[in-house]
C-alpha positions as a Python dict, from the first residue, in 0.01 Angstrom:
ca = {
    (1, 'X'): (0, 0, 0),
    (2, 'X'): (56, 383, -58),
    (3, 'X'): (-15, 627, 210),
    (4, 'X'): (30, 1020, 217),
    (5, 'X'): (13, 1250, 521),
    (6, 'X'): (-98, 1623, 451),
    (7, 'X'): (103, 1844, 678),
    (8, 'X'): (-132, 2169, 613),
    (9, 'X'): (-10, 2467, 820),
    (10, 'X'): (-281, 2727, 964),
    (11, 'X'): (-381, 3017, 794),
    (12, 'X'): (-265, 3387, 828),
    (13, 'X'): (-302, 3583, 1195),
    (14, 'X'): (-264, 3904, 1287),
    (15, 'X'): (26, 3788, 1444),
    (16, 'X'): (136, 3638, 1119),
    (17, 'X'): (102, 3917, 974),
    (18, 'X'): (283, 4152, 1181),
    (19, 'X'): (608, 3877, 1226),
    (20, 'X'): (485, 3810, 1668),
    (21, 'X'): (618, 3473, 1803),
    (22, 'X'): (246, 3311, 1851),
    (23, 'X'): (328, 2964, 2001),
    (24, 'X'): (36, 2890, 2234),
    (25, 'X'): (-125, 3204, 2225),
    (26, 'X'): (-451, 3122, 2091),
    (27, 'X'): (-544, 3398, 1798),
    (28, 'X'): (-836, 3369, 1536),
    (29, 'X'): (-749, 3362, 1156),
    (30, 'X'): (-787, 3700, 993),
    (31, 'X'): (-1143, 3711, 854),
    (32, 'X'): (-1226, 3590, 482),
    (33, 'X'): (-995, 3599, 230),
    (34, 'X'): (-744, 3772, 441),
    (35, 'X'): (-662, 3415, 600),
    (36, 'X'): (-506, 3298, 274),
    (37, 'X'): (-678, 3004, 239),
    (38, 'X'): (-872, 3037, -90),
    (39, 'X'): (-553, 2774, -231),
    (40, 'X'): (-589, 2566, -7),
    (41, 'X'): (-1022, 2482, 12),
    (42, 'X'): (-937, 2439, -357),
    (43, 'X'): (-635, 2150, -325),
    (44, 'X'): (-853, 2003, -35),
    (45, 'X'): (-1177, 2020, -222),
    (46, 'X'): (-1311, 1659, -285),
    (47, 'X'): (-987, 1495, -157),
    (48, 'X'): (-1038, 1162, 100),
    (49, 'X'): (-860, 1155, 417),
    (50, 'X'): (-896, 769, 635),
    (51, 'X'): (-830, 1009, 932),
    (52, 'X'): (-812, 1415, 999),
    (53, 'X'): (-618, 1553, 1337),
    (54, 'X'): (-582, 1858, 1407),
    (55, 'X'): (-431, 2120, 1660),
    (56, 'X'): (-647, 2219, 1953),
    (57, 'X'): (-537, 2567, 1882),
    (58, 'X'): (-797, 2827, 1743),
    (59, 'X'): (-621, 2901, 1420),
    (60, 'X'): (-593, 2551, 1301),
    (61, 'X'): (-979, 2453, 1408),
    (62, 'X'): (-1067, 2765, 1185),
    (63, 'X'): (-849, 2679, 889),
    (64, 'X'): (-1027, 2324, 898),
    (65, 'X'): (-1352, 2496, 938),
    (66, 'X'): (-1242, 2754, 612),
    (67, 'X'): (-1085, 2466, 436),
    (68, 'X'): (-1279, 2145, 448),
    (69, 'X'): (-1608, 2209, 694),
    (70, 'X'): (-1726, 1868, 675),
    (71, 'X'): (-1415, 1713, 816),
    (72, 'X'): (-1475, 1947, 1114),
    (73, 'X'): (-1683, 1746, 1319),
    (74, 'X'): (-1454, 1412, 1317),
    (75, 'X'): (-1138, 1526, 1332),
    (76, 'X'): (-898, 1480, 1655),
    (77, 'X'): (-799, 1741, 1820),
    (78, 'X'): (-464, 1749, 1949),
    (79, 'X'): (-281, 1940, 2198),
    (80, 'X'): (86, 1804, 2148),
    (81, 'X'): (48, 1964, 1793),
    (82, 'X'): (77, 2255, 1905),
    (83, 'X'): (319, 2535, 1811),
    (84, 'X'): (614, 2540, 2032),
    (85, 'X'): (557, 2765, 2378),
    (86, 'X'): (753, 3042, 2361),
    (87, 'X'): (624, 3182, 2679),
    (88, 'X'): (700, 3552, 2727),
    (89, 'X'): (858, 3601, 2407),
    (90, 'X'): (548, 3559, 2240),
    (91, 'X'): (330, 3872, 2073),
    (92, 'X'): (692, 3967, 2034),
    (93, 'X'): (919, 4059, 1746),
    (94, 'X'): (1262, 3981, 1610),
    (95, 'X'): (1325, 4347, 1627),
    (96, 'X'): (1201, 4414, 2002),
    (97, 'X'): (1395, 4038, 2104),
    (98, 'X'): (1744, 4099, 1914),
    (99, 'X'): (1929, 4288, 2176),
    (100, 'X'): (1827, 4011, 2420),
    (101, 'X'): (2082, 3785, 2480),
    (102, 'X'): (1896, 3548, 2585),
    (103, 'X'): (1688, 3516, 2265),
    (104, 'X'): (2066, 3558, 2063),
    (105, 'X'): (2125, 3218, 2222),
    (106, 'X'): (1855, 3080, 2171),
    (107, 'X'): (1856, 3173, 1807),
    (108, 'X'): (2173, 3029, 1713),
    (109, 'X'): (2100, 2725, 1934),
    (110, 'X'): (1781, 2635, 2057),
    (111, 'X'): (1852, 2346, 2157),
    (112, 'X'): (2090, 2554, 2447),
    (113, 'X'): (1848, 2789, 2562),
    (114, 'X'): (1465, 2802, 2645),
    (115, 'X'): (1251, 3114, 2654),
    (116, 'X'): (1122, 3244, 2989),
    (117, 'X'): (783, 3047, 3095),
    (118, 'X'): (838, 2847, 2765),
    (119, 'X'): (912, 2529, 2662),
    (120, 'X'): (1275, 2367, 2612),
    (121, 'X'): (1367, 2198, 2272),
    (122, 'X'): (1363, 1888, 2443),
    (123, 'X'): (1024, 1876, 2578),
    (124, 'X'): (865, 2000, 2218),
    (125, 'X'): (1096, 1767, 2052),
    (126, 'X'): (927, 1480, 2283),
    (127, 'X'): (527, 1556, 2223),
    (128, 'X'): (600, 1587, 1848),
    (129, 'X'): (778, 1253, 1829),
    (130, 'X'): (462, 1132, 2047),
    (131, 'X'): (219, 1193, 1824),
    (132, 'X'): (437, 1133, 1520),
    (133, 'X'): (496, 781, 1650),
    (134, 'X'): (87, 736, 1682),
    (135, 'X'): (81, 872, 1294),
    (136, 'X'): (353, 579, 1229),
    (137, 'X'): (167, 301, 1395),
    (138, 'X'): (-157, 444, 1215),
    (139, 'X'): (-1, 428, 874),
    (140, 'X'): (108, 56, 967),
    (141, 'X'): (-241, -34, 1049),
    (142, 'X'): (-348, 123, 711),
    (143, 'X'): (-34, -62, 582),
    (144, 'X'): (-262, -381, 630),
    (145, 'X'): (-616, -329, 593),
    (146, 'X'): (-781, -184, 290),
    (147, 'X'): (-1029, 32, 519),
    (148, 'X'): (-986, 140, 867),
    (149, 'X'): (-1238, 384, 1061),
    (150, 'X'): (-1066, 719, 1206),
    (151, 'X'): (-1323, 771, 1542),
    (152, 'X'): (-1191, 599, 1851),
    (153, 'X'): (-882, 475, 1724),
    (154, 'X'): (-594, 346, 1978),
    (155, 'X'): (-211, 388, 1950),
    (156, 'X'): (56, 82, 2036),
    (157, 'X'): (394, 88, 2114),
    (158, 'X'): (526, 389, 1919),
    (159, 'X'): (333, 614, 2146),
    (160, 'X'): (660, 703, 2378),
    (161, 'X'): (899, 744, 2072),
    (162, 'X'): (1101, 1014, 2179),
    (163, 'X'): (1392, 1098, 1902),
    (164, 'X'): (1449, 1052, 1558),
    (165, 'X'): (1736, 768, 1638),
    (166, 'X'): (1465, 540, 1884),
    (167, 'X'): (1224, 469, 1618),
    (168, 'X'): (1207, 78, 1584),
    (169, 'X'): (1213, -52, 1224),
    (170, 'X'): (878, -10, 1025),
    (171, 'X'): (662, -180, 784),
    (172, 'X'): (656, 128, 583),
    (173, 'X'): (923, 400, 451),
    (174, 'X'): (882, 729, 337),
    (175, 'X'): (985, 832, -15),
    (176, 'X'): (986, 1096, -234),
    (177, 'X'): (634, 1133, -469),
    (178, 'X'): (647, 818, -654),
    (179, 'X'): (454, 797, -976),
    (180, 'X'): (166, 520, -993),
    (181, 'X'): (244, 120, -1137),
    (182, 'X'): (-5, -128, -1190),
    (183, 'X'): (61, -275, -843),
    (184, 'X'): (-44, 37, -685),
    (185, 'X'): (-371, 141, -591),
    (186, 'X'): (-521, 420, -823),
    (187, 'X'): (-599, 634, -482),
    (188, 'X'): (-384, 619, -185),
    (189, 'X'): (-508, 653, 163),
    (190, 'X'): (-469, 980, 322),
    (191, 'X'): (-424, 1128, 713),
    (192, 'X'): (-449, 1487, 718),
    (193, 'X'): (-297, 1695, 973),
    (194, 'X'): (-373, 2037, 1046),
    (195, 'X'): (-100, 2206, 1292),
    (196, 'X'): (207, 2481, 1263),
    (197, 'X'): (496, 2578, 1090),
    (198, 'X'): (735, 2473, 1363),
    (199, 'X'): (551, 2109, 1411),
    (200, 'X'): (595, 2042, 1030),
    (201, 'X'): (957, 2121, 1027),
    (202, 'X'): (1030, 1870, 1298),
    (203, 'X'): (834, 1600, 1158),
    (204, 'X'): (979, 1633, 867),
    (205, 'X'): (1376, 1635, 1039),
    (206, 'X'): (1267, 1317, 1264),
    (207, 'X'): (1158, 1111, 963),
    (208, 'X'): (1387, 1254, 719),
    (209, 'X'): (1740, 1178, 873),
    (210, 'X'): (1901, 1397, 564),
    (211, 'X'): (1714, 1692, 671),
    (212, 'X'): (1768, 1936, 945),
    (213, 'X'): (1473, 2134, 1114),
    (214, 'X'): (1565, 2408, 929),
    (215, 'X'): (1517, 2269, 598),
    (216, 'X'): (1122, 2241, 599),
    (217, 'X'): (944, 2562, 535),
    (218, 'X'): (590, 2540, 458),
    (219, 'X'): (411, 2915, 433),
    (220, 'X'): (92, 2951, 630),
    (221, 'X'): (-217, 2786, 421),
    (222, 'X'): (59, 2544, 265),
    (223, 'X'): (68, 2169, 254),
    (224, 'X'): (373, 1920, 286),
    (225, 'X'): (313, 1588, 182),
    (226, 'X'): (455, 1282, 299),
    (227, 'X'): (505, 950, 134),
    (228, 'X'): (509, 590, 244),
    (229, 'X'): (520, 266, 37),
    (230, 'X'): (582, -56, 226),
    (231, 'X'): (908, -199, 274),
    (232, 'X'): (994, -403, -75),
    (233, 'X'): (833, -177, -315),
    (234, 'X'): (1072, -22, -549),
    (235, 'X'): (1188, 323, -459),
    (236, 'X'): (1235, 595, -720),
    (237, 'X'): (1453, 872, -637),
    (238, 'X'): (1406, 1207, -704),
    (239, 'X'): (1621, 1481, -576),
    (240, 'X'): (1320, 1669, -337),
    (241, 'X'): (1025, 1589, -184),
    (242, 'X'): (710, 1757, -278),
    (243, 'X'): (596, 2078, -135),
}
């Protein structure tokens, strides 16, 4: 068994572009080859995915649309991968937030502080380790089965995972890129997820107990892949995982 997820963040925004706290504010990529995702239609080009989700979000729909147009129309869209809500700090800037004191909190901690009409750590933490705990039982399923449709699909008990230290044991571990044997298929299977910056980070720190959110930075247009083998394989270690 080998299975990869594609973490691809959303192309550039205005926003983006001018350093404004987006969250759930709902902006269109910048038009053409402004979006800075020529890189990106090119990695993705001919690639199979078992199963595509992405944000509900404008900007990730489009960056689908940009990257990978047939893959469009059977995706799942998502709402709990959504950026994090930063309520009325978003359109905003470090440099119009930093005398805040509120925000300076929240900055150094945010686990101790939540912006106004926003969402709390907590809460975000809990619909990302939702749906990262449906991704988990999917790549189990695909664990077992050679083939597996992606319409229509249902979720089992990982559903309610809530923190990185509740997830039950698995069939399947994630490991750095390993390179191919003979006792591994020539192509692996594939889930592609299309979402944000801050969702990929905290994926990343929930299934990566050595790594802190702040350790995963993925650029907009950029892809972080993820690797699972089932437990037994052999595991080859490498000092990073691939960007």
């Amino acid at each position: 068994m080998n299975v990869e997820w594609w973490l691809v963040r959303h192309g550039l925004t205005a926003w983006n572009a001018e350093r404004r706290y987006q969250g759930h504010s709902d902006l269109p990529l910048l038009p053409g080859e402004a979006s800075g995702l020529a890189e990106l239609r090119r990695e993705l080009a001919g690639v199979d995915f078992a199963a595509v989700y992405v944000s509900d979000l404008r900007r990730c729909r489009e960056t689908l649309a940009w990257a990978r147009p047939d893959l469009l129309d059977g995706a799942q869209q998502d709402p709990r991968l959504r950026e994090m809500n930063f309520g009325r700090w978003e359109g905003q800037t470090y440099e119009m937030l930093k005398d805040n004191e509120r925000y300076r909190t929240w900055i150094d901690d945010p686990q101790a502080a939540t912006p106004p009409d926003g969402e709390s750590w907590q809460a975000f933490e809990a619909r990302v380790s939702g749906v990262c705990g449906e991704f988990l039982t999917r790549t189990e399923a695909l664990a077992g089965s050679d083939s597996i449709s992606n319409s229509n699909s249902s979720f089992g008990s990982l559903a309610n995972v809530r923190l990185r230290e509740t997830f039950p044991p698995s069939a399947v571990r994630l490991y750095p890129s390993l390179p191919l044997t003979a006792s591994q298929p020539l192509e692996p299977t594939r889930l592609l997820i299309v979402t944000h910056g801050g969702v990929i980070s905290l994926i990343c720190s929930l299934l990566q107990p050595n790594l802190s959110f702040w350790d995963t930075r993925v650029g907009p247009g950029g892809v972080k892949r993820l690797y699972f083998r089932e437990e037994g394989e052999p595991e080859v270690k490498k000092e990073a995982y691939d960007e």
